[in-house]
Short mmCIF file of C-alpha atoms in Angstrom, two decimals:
data_model
loop_
_atom_site.label_atom_id
_atom_site.label_comp_id
_atom_site.label_asym_id
_atom_site.label_seq_id
_atom_site.Cartn_x
_atom_site.Cartn_y
_atom_site.Cartn_z
CA UNK N 1 0.00 0.00 0.00
CA UNK N 2 1.33 3.42 -0.95
CA UNK N 3 1.79 6.14 1.60
CA UNK N 4 -1.35 8.15 2.18
CA UNK N 5 -0.03 10.88 4.48
CA UNK N 6 -1.32 14.08 2.94
CA UNK N 7 -1.21 17.76 3.67
CA UNK N 8 -4.70 19.25 3.70
CA UNK N 9 -5.16 22.86 2.66
CA UNK N 10 -7.97 25.31 2.29
CA UNK N 11 -9.24 25.66 -1.29
CA UNK N 12 -12.48 27.67 -1.53
CA UNK N 13 -15.39 28.96 0.47
CA UNK N 14 -18.88 30.04 -0.59
CA UNK N 15 -21.26 32.09 1.51
CA UNK N 16 -18.84 33.32 4.14
CA UNK N 17 -19.94 36.31 6.19
CA UNK N 18 -18.62 38.54 8.90
CA UNK N 19 -19.01 37.41 12.49
CA UNK N 20 -21.43 40.25 13.22
CA UNK N 21 -23.76 39.29 10.37
CA UNK N 22 -26.96 37.63 11.48
CA UNK N 23 -27.36 34.15 10.01
CA UNK N 24 -30.82 33.45 8.68
CA UNK N 25 -32.19 29.99 9.44
CA UNK N 26 -33.20 29.57 5.79
CA UNK N 27 -29.54 29.98 4.75
CA UNK N 28 -28.24 27.09 6.88
CA UNK N 29 -26.98 24.27 4.66
CA UNK N 30 -28.72 20.92 5.11
CA UNK N 31 -27.31 18.74 2.28
CA UNK N 32 -24.15 18.52 0.12
CA UNK N 33 -23.63 16.13 -2.81
CA UNK N 34 -21.11 15.68 -5.66
CA UNK N 35 -22.20 14.13 -8.92
CA UNK N 36 -20.39 11.01 -10.20
CA UNK N 37 -18.05 13.01 -12.42
CA UNK N 38 -17.17 15.52 -9.74
CA UNK N 39 -17.82 18.37 -12.18
CA UNK N 40 -20.84 19.54 -10.18
CA UNK N 41 -21.71 19.88 -6.53
CA UNK N 42 -25.23 20.57 -5.26
CA UNK N 43 -26.06 22.23 -1.97
CA UNK N 44 -29.49 22.31 -0.31
CA UNK N 45 -30.53 24.56 2.54
CA UNK N 46 -33.32 24.91 5.08
CA UNK N 47 -35.06 27.44 2.87
CA UNK N 48 -35.82 24.72 0.31
CA UNK N 49 -33.33 26.06 -2.22
CA UNK N 50 -30.74 24.16 -4.25
CA UNK N 51 -27.55 25.85 -5.42
CA UNK N 52 -25.37 24.11 -8.03
CA UNK N 53 -21.69 24.82 -8.56
CA UNK N 54 -19.58 23.66 -11.51
CA UNK N 55 -15.86 23.35 -12.16
CA UNK N 56 -14.29 26.52 -13.49
CA UNK N 57 -12.19 25.20 -16.38
CA UNK N 58 -13.67 21.83 -17.24
CA UNK N 59 -12.39 18.32 -16.74
CA UNK N 60 -8.91 18.77 -18.18
CA UNK N 61 -7.89 22.00 -16.53
CA UNK N 62 -4.50 20.70 -15.39
CA UNK N 63 -3.63 19.21 -18.78
CA UNK N 64 -4.47 22.48 -20.49
CA UNK N 65 -2.40 24.69 -18.24
CA UNK N 66 0.71 22.54 -17.78
CA UNK N 67 2.98 20.72 -20.20
CA UNK N 68 3.62 17.00 -19.95
CA UNK N 69 7.11 17.53 -18.52
CA UNK N 70 5.75 19.88 -15.87
CA UNK N 71 3.09 17.36 -14.85
CA UNK N 72 5.74 14.65 -14.51
CA UNK N 73 7.82 16.84 -12.22
CA UNK N 74 4.97 18.13 -10.07
CA UNK N 75 2.34 16.48 -7.91
CA UNK N 76 -0.53 15.89 -10.33
CA UNK N 77 -3.14 15.51 -7.62
CA UNK N 78 -2.35 18.90 -6.11
CA UNK N 79 -2.54 20.50 -9.57
CA UNK N 80 -5.71 18.76 -10.55
CA UNK N 81 -7.95 19.53 -7.59
CA UNK N 82 -10.95 21.27 -9.13
CA UNK N 83 -12.16 24.75 -8.35
CA UNK N 84 -15.82 25.64 -8.53
CA UNK N 85 -17.98 28.56 -9.53
CA UNK N 86 -21.66 29.34 -9.17
CA UNK N 87 -23.85 27.80 -11.89
CA UNK N 88 -27.51 28.20 -10.92
CA UNK N 89 -29.99 28.28 -8.06
CA UNK N 90 -33.64 27.34 -7.85
CA UNK N 91 -36.40 26.86 -5.30
CA UNK N 92 -36.97 23.13 -4.89
CA UNK N 93 -39.52 22.97 -2.05
CA UNK N 94 -41.99 25.35 -0.50
CA UNK N 95 -43.58 25.14 2.97
CA UNK N 96 -46.81 23.13 2.96
CA UNK N 97 -49.60 22.27 5.34
CA UNK N 98 -51.22 18.86 5.60
CA UNK N 99 -54.82 19.65 6.52
CA UNK N 100 -55.76 16.01 7.09
CA UNK N 101 -53.09 15.58 9.76
CA UNK N 102 -52.90 19.25 10.83
CA UNK N 103 -49.19 19.04 10.12
CA UNK N 104 -46.91 21.78 8.87
CA UNK N 105 -44.32 20.49 6.37
CA UNK N 106 -41.14 22.52 6.25
CA UNK N 107 -39.29 23.28 3.03
CA UNK N 108 -35.95 22.08 4.45
CA UNK N 109 -33.93 19.95 1.99
CA UNK N 110 -33.07 16.68 3.77
CA UNK N 111 -31.13 14.89 1.03
CA UNK N 112 -29.85 15.38 -2.52
CA UNK N 113 -28.87 12.67 -5.03
CA UNK N 114 -27.60 13.09 -8.57
CA UNK N 115 -29.08 10.90 -11.29
CA UNK N 116 -27.66 9.79 -14.63
CA UNK N 117 -27.12 12.71 -17.01
CA UNK N 118 -28.88 12.55 -20.38
CA UNK N 119 -28.42 14.66 -23.53
CA UNK N 120 -26.31 17.21 -21.74
CA UNK N 121 -28.92 17.76 -19.02
CA UNK N 122 -28.37 17.23 -15.31
CA UNK N 123 -30.90 15.39 -13.16
CA UNK N 124 -31.06 15.60 -9.39
CA UNK N 125 -33.41 14.19 -6.73
CA UNK N 126 -34.26 16.33 -3.72
CA UNK N 127 -36.50 15.64 -0.75
CA UNK N 128 -37.92 17.38 2.28
CA UNK N 129 -39.78 15.51 5.02
CA UNK N 130 -42.60 14.25 2.78
CA UNK N 131 -42.09 14.99 -0.92
CA UNK N 132 -39.39 13.91 -3.37
CA UNK N 133 -38.82 15.84 -6.60
CA UNK N 134 -36.81 15.11 -9.73
CA UNK N 135 -35.26 18.22 -11.27
CA UNK N 136 -33.79 18.69 -14.72
CA UNK N 137 -31.09 21.33 -15.04
CA UNK N 138 -30.18 22.29 -18.60
CA UNK N 139 -27.82 24.86 -20.07
CA UNK N 140 -29.04 27.39 -22.59
CA UNK N 141 -27.61 30.41 -24.36
CA UNK N 142 -29.29 33.75 -23.82
CA UNK N 143 -28.71 36.79 -26.01
CA UNK N 144 -26.86 39.43 -24.07
CA UNK N 145 -27.60 43.01 -25.10
CA UNK N 146 -25.48 46.03 -24.38
CA UNK N 147 -25.99 49.75 -24.86
CA UNK N 148 -23.66 51.65 -27.14
CA UNK N 149 -23.10 55.10 -28.59
CA UNK N 150 -22.83 55.35 -32.37
CA UNK N 151 -19.70 57.09 -33.69
CA UNK N 152 -20.30 60.10 -35.96
CA UNK N 153 -19.19 58.34 -39.09
CA UNK N 154 -21.93 55.74 -38.71
CA UNK N 155 -24.63 58.43 -38.66
CA UNK N 156 -23.43 60.41 -41.65
CA UNK N 157 -24.74 57.89 -44.15
CA UNK N 158 -28.20 58.10 -45.65
CA UNK N 159 -29.21 54.71 -44.20
CA UNK N 160 -28.26 55.77 -40.68
CA UNK N 161 -30.19 59.01 -41.10
CA UNK N 162 -33.32 57.23 -42.23
CA UNK N 163 -32.98 54.68 -39.40
CA UNK N 164 -32.82 57.41 -36.78
CA UNK N 165 -35.78 59.28 -38.31
CA UNK N 166 -37.89 56.12 -38.17
CA UNK N 167 -37.85 56.23 -34.35
CA UNK N 168 -39.02 59.84 -34.12
CA UNK N 169 -42.61 60.92 -33.72
CA UNK N 170 -43.96 62.34 -36.98
CA UNK N 171 -45.46 65.30 -35.14
CA UNK N 172 -42.05 66.20 -33.74
CA UNK N 173 -40.38 66.43 -37.18
CA UNK N 174 -40.80 69.88 -38.81
CA UNK N 175 -41.04 69.42 -42.58
CA UNK N 176 -39.04 71.42 -45.12
CA UNK N 177 -39.27 71.72 -48.86
CA UNK N 178 -37.11 68.67 -49.60
CA UNK N 179 -38.95 66.46 -47.07
CA UNK N 180 -36.08 66.18 -44.59
CA UNK N 181 -35.76 67.63 -41.12
CA UNK N 182 -33.78 70.85 -41.24
CA UNK N 183 -31.99 70.17 -37.95
CA UNK N 184 -30.96 66.71 -39.10
CA UNK N 185 -29.57 68.11 -42.36
CA UNK N 186 -27.48 70.63 -40.43
CA UNK N 187 -26.18 67.95 -38.07
CA UNK N 188 -25.25 65.69 -40.94
CA UNK N 189 -23.35 68.51 -42.61
CA UNK N 190 -21.52 69.47 -39.43
CA UNK N 191 -21.14 65.88 -38.11
CA UNK N 192 -22.59 66.92 -34.74
CA UNK N 193 -25.50 65.20 -32.98
CA UNK N 194 -27.22 65.58 -29.59
CA UNK N 195 -26.14 62.90 -27.10
CA UNK N 196 -29.64 61.45 -26.82
CA UNK N 197 -29.63 60.75 -30.55
CA UNK N 198 -26.50 58.59 -30.31
CA UNK N 199 -28.00 56.04 -27.88
CA UNK N 200 -28.79 52.57 -29.24
CA UNK N 201 -28.75 48.87 -28.34
CA UNK N 202 -26.62 46.11 -29.81
CA UNK N 203 -26.71 42.31 -29.40
CA UNK N 204 -23.19 41.87 -28.09
CA UNK N 205 -22.88 38.10 -27.58
CA UNK N 206 -24.49 35.03 -26.06
CA UNK N 207 -24.32 34.26 -22.36
CA UNK N 208 -24.41 30.72 -20.97
CA UNK N 209 -27.02 30.21 -18.28
CA UNK N 210 -28.95 27.32 -16.79
CA UNK N 211 -32.55 26.75 -15.87
CA UNK N 212 -34.19 24.09 -13.69
CA UNK N 213 -37.48 22.36 -14.35
CA UNK N 214 -39.32 19.94 -12.09
CA UNK N 215 -39.93 16.76 -14.07
CA UNK N 216 -41.41 14.42 -11.44
CA UNK N 217 -43.01 14.72 -7.99
CA UNK N 218 -43.10 11.62 -5.77
CA UNK N 219 -45.46 12.36 -2.91
CA UNK N 220 -47.91 10.83 -0.39
CA UNK N 221 -45.89 7.65 0.19
CA UNK N 222 -44.44 8.27 3.66
CA UNK N 223 -46.26 8.68 6.95
CA UNK N 224 -43.03 9.62 8.72
CA UNK N 225 -40.27 12.04 7.83
CA UNK N 226 -37.98 10.99 4.97
CA UNK N 227 -34.36 10.72 6.08
CA UNK N 228 -32.71 9.10 3.03
CA UNK N 229 -32.92 8.72 -0.73
CA UNK N 230 -30.52 6.64 -2.81
CA UNK N 231 -30.20 5.90 -6.53
CA UNK N 232 -29.84 2.35 -7.80
CA UNK N 233 -26.96 1.39 -10.08
CA UNK N 234 -29.52 0.29 -12.70
CA UNK N 235 -30.27 3.96 -13.38
CA UNK N 236 -34.01 3.32 -13.28
CA UNK N 237 -35.01 3.01 -9.62
CA UNK N 238 -34.31 4.62 -6.27
CA UNK N 239 -35.30 4.13 -2.64
CA UNK N 240 -36.67 6.52 -0.05
CA UNK N 241 -36.57 5.78 3.66
CA UNK N 242 -38.39 7.20 6.65
CA UNK N 243 -38.30 6.14 10.30
CA UNK N 244 -40.11 2.84 9.75
CA UNK N 245 -40.36 2.08 6.03
CA UNK N 246 -38.27 1.93 2.88
CA UNK N 247 -40.00 2.34 -0.48
CA UNK N 248 -38.73 1.42 -3.94
CA UNK N 249 -39.56 3.80 -6.79
CA UNK N 250 -39.22 3.83 -10.55
CA UNK N 251 -37.97 7.19 -11.77
CA UNK N 252 -40.69 7.32 -14.43
CA UNK N 253 -43.60 6.41 -12.11
CA UNK N 254 -44.76 8.95 -9.56
CA UNK N 255 -48.03 7.47 -8.30
CA UNK N 256 -46.79 4.05 -7.22
CA UNK N 257 -43.99 2.70 -5.04
CA UNK N 258 -43.23 -0.69 -3.50
CA UNK N 259 -42.68 -1.10 0.22
CA UNK N 260 -39.61 -3.33 0.66
CA UNK N 261 -38.88 -2.75 4.37
CA UNK N 262 -41.54 -2.25 7.04
CA UNK N 263 -40.45 -2.03 10.67
CA UNK N 264 -43.71 -0.67 12.02
CA UNK N 265 -45.10 -3.00 14.74
CA UNK N 266 -48.81 -3.72 15.06
CA UNK N 267 -48.66 -1.96 18.42
CA UNK N 268 -46.52 1.17 18.41
CA UNK N 269 -45.76 0.64 22.09
CA UNK N 270 -43.64 -2.31 21.02
CA UNK N 271 -41.42 -0.13 18.84
CA UNK N 272 -37.74 -0.66 19.72
CA UNK N 273 -35.83 0.93 16.83
CA UNK N 274 -36.23 3.15 13.79
CA UNK N 275 -34.47 3.43 10.45
CA UNK N 276 -31.88 6.19 10.38
CA UNK N 277 -30.22 5.88 6.96
CA UNK N 278 -30.42 3.75 3.81
CA UNK N 279 -28.26 3.37 0.71
CA UNK N 280 -28.05 1.18 -2.38
CA UNK N 281 -24.95 -0.88 -3.14
CA UNK N 282 -22.87 1.08 -5.70
CA UNK N 283 -22.58 -1.74 -8.27
CA UNK N 284 -25.07 -4.50 -7.38
CA UNK N 285 -28.62 -3.34 -8.01
CA UNK N 286 -30.17 -6.04 -5.79
CA UNK N 287 -28.35 -5.07 -2.57
CA UNK N 288 -29.05 -2.25 -0.15
CA UNK N 289 -28.06 -1.42 3.41
CA UNK N 290 -29.91 0.46 6.10
CA UNK N 291 -28.99 1.44 9.65
CA UNK N 292 -31.04 1.71 12.82
CA UNK N 293 -31.19 3.67 16.05
CA UNK N 294 -29.91 0.61 17.94
CA UNK N 295 -26.56 0.71 16.19
CA UNK N 296 -27.27 -2.12 13.71
CA UNK N 297 -26.64 -2.18 9.97
CA UNK N 298 -28.66 -4.57 7.83
CA UNK N 299 -27.60 -5.65 4.34
CA UNK N 300 -30.52 -7.07 2.35
CA UNK N 301 -30.87 -8.82 -1.00
CA UNK N 302 -34.08 -7.84 -2.76
CA UNK N 303 -34.00 -11.07 -4.79
CA UNK N 304 -34.66 -13.20 -1.71
CA UNK N 305 -37.99 -11.70 -0.71
CA UNK N 306 -40.41 -8.97 -1.72
CA UNK N 307 -40.36 -7.73 1.89
CA UNK N 308 -36.79 -7.52 3.19
CA UNK N 309 -37.46 -7.14 6.91
CA UNK N 310 -35.96 -10.40 8.12
CA UNK N 311 -33.82 -11.70 5.25
CA UNK N 312 -30.87 -9.54 6.15
CA UNK N 313 -27.22 -9.78 7.14
CA UNK N 314 -26.83 -7.80 10.37
CA UNK N 315 -23.66 -5.93 11.30
CA UNK N 316 -23.18 -5.16 14.98
CA UNK N 317 -20.28 -4.39 17.23
CA UNK N 318 -20.57 -7.15 19.84
CA UNK N 319 -18.13 -5.51 22.25
CA UNK N 320 -19.93 -2.20 22.06
CA UNK N 321 -23.29 -3.75 22.90
CA UNK N 322 -22.17 -5.62 26.03
CA UNK N 323 -22.83 -2.87 28.56
CA UNK N 324 -25.94 -0.83 27.82
CA UNK N 325 -27.47 2.16 29.55
CA UNK N 326 -29.97 4.82 28.65
CA UNK N 327 -27.35 7.25 27.35
CA UNK N 328 -25.19 4.65 25.61
CA UNK N 329 -28.24 3.46 23.67
CA UNK N 330 -28.83 7.01 22.43
CA UNK N 331 -25.24 7.54 21.29
CA UNK N 332 -25.21 4.11 19.60
CA UNK N 333 -27.76 5.31 17.04
CA UNK N 334 -26.17 5.40 13.58
CA UNK N 335 -26.79 8.71 11.84
CA UNK N 336 -25.27 7.94 8.43
CA UNK N 337 -23.84 5.09 6.33
CA UNK N 338 -21.87 5.13 3.08
CA UNK N 339 -20.66 2.34 0.80
CA UNK N 340 -17.12 2.47 -0.52
CA UNK N 341 -16.93 2.85 -4.31
CA UNK N 342 -16.17 -0.84 -4.82
CA UNK N 343 -18.93 -1.88 -2.39
CA UNK N 344 -16.61 -3.97 -0.21
CA UNK N 345 -16.87 -1.75 2.85
CA UNK N 346 -19.54 0.24 4.69
CA UNK N 347 -18.67 3.38 6.63
CA UNK N 348 -20.98 4.27 9.53
CA UNK N 349 -21.15 7.21 11.89
CA UNK N 350 -22.75 7.20 15.30
CA UNK N 351 -22.51 9.95 17.87
CA UNK N 352 -19.24 8.75 19.36
CA UNK N 353 -17.39 6.94 16.58
CA UNK N 354 -16.73 6.49 12.89
CA UNK N 355 -16.61 2.78 11.98
CA UNK N 356 -15.48 0.85 8.91
CA UNK N 357 -17.18 -2.47 8.18
CA UNK N 358 -16.22 -5.28 5.81
CA UNK N 359 -19.38 -6.58 4.11
CA UNK N 360 -18.01 -10.14 4.54
CA UNK N 361 -17.59 -9.81 8.32
CA UNK N 362 -20.59 -8.85 10.43
CA UNK N 363 -19.28 -9.49 13.95
CA UNK N 364 -17.22 -6.31 14.40
CA UNK N 365 -15.88 -3.36 12.42
CA UNK N 366 -12.43 -3.60 10.87
CA UNK N 367 -11.58 -0.12 12.16
CA UNK N 368 -13.00 2.30 14.69
CA UNK N 369 -12.10 5.99 14.74
CA UNK N 370 -13.01 7.81 17.95
CA UNK N 371 -14.60 11.21 17.37
CA UNK N 372 -16.29 12.28 20.61
CA UNK N 373 -14.59 10.11 23.20
CA UNK N 374 -13.60 13.25 25.11
CA UNK N 375 -17.31 14.03 25.49
CA UNK N 376 -18.21 10.78 27.22
CA UNK N 377 -18.05 12.33 30.74
CA UNK N 378 -20.40 15.08 29.53
CA UNK N 379 -23.18 12.90 28.08
CA UNK N 380 -25.68 14.01 30.73
CA UNK N 381 -25.03 17.65 29.92
CA UNK N 382 -25.32 16.93 26.20
CA UNK N 383 -28.61 15.14 26.80
CA UNK N 384 -30.05 18.05 28.76
CA UNK N 385 -29.34 20.54 25.95
CA UNK N 386 -30.41 18.05 23.23
CA UNK N 387 -26.96 18.08 21.60
CA UNK N 388 -26.74 14.32 22.03
CA UNK N 389 -29.35 14.00 19.25
CA UNK N 390 -27.23 15.86 16.67
CA UNK N 391 -26.64 13.81 13.52
CA UNK N 392 -23.29 13.88 11.75
CA UNK N 393 -22.69 12.57 8.24
CA UNK N 394 -19.65 10.70 6.92
CA UNK N 395 -17.96 10.24 3.54
CA UNK N 396 -15.33 8.02 1.93
CA UNK N 397 -12.72 8.84 -0.71
CA UNK N 398 -12.89 7.42 -4.21
CA UNK N 399 -9.98 5.05 -3.57
CA UNK N 400 -11.62 3.79 -0.37
CA UNK N 401 -8.55 4.54 1.78
CA UNK N 402 -9.66 7.73 3.51
CA UNK N 403 -12.71 8.72 5.54
CA UNK N 404 -14.06 11.98 6.88
CA UNK N 405 -16.73 13.21 9.24
CA UNK N 406 -17.59 16.34 11.20
CA UNK N 407 -17.69 17.36 14.83
CA UNK N 408 -18.40 20.32 17.07
CA UNK N 409 -16.53 23.63 16.87
CA UNK N 410 -16.69 23.26 13.07
CA UNK N 411 -14.06 20.52 13.11
CA UNK N 412 -13.43 18.31 10.08
CA UNK N 413 -11.90 14.94 11.00
CA UNK N 414 -10.06 12.93 8.31
CA UNK N 415 -8.75 9.39 8.82
CA UNK N 416 -6.93 6.72 6.82
CA UNK N 417 -7.26 2.96 7.18
CA UNK N 418 -4.04 1.08 7.95
CA UNK N 419 -1.69 4.08 7.68
CA UNK N 420 -1.17 7.34 9.47
CA UNK N 421 -2.05 8.36 12.98
CA UNK N 422 -5.10 6.99 14.76
CA UNK N 423 -6.03 10.57 15.62
CA UNK N 424 -6.10 11.41 11.91
CA UNK N 425 -6.13 15.01 10.74
CA UNK N 426 -8.24 17.70 12.35
CA UNK N 427 -9.12 20.88 10.45
CA UNK N 428 -11.16 23.81 11.68
CA UNK N 429 -13.59 24.74 8.91
CA UNK N 430 -14.19 28.34 9.84
CA UNK N 431 -12.94 31.85 9.24
CA UNK N 432 -9.18 31.94 9.41
CA UNK N 433 -7.66 34.96 11.16
CA UNK N 434 -5.15 35.29 8.31
CA UNK N 435 -7.87 36.01 5.78
CA UNK N 436 -8.82 39.53 4.84
CA UNK N 437 -12.21 40.58 6.24
CA UNK N 438 -15.12 40.41 3.83
CA UNK N 439 -17.40 43.28 3.01
CA UNK N 440 -20.90 43.09 4.36
CA UNK N 441 -23.28 41.34 1.96
CA UNK N 442 -26.51 42.99 0.91
CA UNK N 443 -29.86 41.44 1.63
CA UNK N 444 -31.51 39.82 -1.39
CA UNK N 445 -33.83 37.02 -2.39
CA UNK N 446 -30.88 34.84 -3.37
CA UNK N 447 -29.47 32.28 -1.00
CA UNK N 448 -26.43 33.02 1.13
CA UNK N 449 -24.24 30.81 -1.08
CA UNK N 450 -25.07 32.88 -4.14
CA UNK N 451 -24.34 36.17 -2.40
CA UNK N 452 -20.91 35.29 -1.05
CA UNK N 453 -17.79 33.91 -2.66
CA UNK N 454 -14.18 34.08 -1.52
CA UNK N 455 -11.06 32.11 -2.29
CA UNK N 456 -7.61 32.26 -0.81
CA UNK N 457 -4.99 29.48 -0.64
CA UNK N 458 -3.76 30.14 2.88
CA UNK N 459 -1.67 27.92 5.08
CA UNK N 460 -2.79 24.52 6.28
CA UNK N 461 -5.29 24.79 9.13
CA UNK N 462 -4.48 21.55 10.92
CA UNK N 463 -4.94 22.28 14.59
CA UNK N 464 -3.41 19.06 15.89
CA UNK N 465 -4.91 17.08 18.75
CA UNK N 466 -6.87 19.88 20.37
CA UNK N 467 -10.39 18.87 21.30
CA UNK N 468 -12.45 22.01 21.83
CA UNK N 469 -16.18 21.63 21.73
CA UNK N 470 -18.69 24.29 21.00
CA UNK N 471 -22.09 22.70 20.41
CA UNK N 472 -23.49 25.87 18.86
CA UNK N 473 -21.16 25.49 15.85
CA UNK N 474 -21.03 22.06 14.25
CA UNK N 475 -20.03 20.53 10.95
CA UNK N 476 -22.70 17.99 10.05
CA UNK N 477 -22.86 17.78 6.24
CA UNK N 478 -19.99 16.87 3.94
CA UNK N 479 -19.12 15.02 0.74
CA UNK N 480 -15.94 13.67 -0.87
CA UNK N 481 -15.10 14.36 -4.51
CA UNK N 482 -15.31 11.02 -6.42
CA UNK N 483 -11.99 11.42 -8.25
CA UNK N 484 -9.86 13.80 -6.22
CA UNK N 485 -8.70 14.46 -2.67
CA UNK N 486 -11.22 17.23 -2.21
CA UNK N 487 -13.82 17.51 0.54
CA UNK N 488 -16.81 19.85 0.56
CA UNK N 489 -18.13 20.48 4.06
CA UNK N 490 -20.87 22.74 5.39
CA UNK N 491 -20.86 24.68 8.61
CA UNK N 492 -23.93 26.78 9.24
CA UNK N 493 -24.51 28.85 6.11
CA UNK N 494 -21.02 28.39 4.66
CA UNK N 495 -19.59 25.81 2.26
CA UNK N 496 -15.86 25.07 2.56
CA UNK N 497 -13.58 23.11 0.23
CA UNK N 498 -10.35 21.46 1.41
CA UNK N 499 -7.89 19.61 -0.81
CA UNK N 500 -4.77 17.47 -0.40
#
C-alpha cells in the first residue's frame, strides 16, 4: 500500500460572512452532494433552495495549463484539484400544510442525489420531510444586449439618417421643402449630434445560463419524515426511507412505489428501533443497506424476498453492545452510512465513533475511529441541551482509503485505514484569522451561497490534537469528490472546500 499521508489545505469557500452578520435559518446548509463526475456539486438549505456549482475550467484544466514535462515533475493531484464557480440556483420545495393531519411540512432539503445525465442535461433528486422531486437542469444560451453610442461616421450615411428618423414621432419632425428635417440636415453637414440621438442597443454576444425544471413529484408515500434517498446502479429506480419504512420507486412512475422494508409493529408501544439511513450498493442493483437507532446495519438482498425485513445480514459491534445504559443506547444510534466505491466496505457514523465495516464480516468493524470520546463524561449535559441528538454525516474517498466526518466547533476529521495516525487530521472549517475581512453582503432574495464567494490558498489549518467543543457550531454535512482528494463540508450557512 502506498503512503497516504497528505497535507490538507484550504481551497475555496462560498457564503462566508462577517461574524457580526446575522445568520438566517433559511440559509443554513442541510445537504451537500457531488455528482459522479465531480464536475458539479449541489447544496441544499433549510429554505428549500438548491444551489449548483460547476468546475471553473472543465475536466482537463490541469492538462491544459501545464505541459507533460511539468506534470511529470509536479504532484498531479495537487494541480488537478478542481475549483468551482456558481452555476444556478432554484427553489426546490416550498412550505406546505397537511390539513388532514394538521401538520406543517417545512421546506428544508433533507437529502440530494444526482441521477444519470442525459443529452447534456443534469438530473437531481431532492427531498424534504414528505415529498421527493426530480429536477432537470439544462444549459441554454441567452442573447446578451449592451448599450452603445454610435460614432459620428456611422450616422453620416443616408441609411443611418433614415434609421434614426424612423424612431421619431412624426409630429415632432418639422417638414421642409425637400422632405427632410432641417436640424438633421445641419447635423449631418456638421457631423454633430445631440447625445440622446446617439444612444442605441446592440446584441453583443451570447451568455451561458442554466434553468431548472421539475420533471417528477413523488409524494404521499411516507407517513413519517424521509431521512434518506438513494439511486440504484440500474439507473431506473431509487429508494426513499423514513423512520419505519423503505419504499422502492421507478424514476418514471410517480403514483406508485413498492414497500420493501416495514419495521412498524402492530402496536406502536412495542417499537424498539427506527431506520436512520439507507443506501443502495454502488454496483449491485439487488443489494441495499440500512442502519437503525440501535446501532445495527442490515444488508438485504431484494432477490430473496419482496419484503426484506428479516432476510438480512446484520452488522453489529458485539463488544460495544455488552454494557448498555440509557445514554449509551442514544449515542449508539447510527446517523449515516456510506458504501465504498467498490462496495466492499460500509462506513458508519454514530454519535461517538466512525466505523469501517467489511461486508463479509458482520461481527465487528475492521476499524473504529473515535470522534467524541472526550465528550463521554459530559453525556448528561449533552442530553439536557439536546446536543446528544445531533446527527453527523460521513464520507469516503474514491480510492476507499480515507474517511471523513464532522464534529463540534466546526471541526473536520479525516482518517486513513491502515496508515497514518489513529487521531487522523483535524481541520477547523471556519474563518481563518489570516484572511482579509469580507465586506458586508446585501440582503436579497438569493441564497447566502449565491451572495458570497471568496477564495484564498492560505496555510494549512491543521490544529493538531486539540479537542475544543462548542455545540453551537457544528459541521454535520460533507461530501468527498469522487476522483480527487477534495472535501466539501458545510458549517452553518457556509460551504468550505479542502484539498490534499
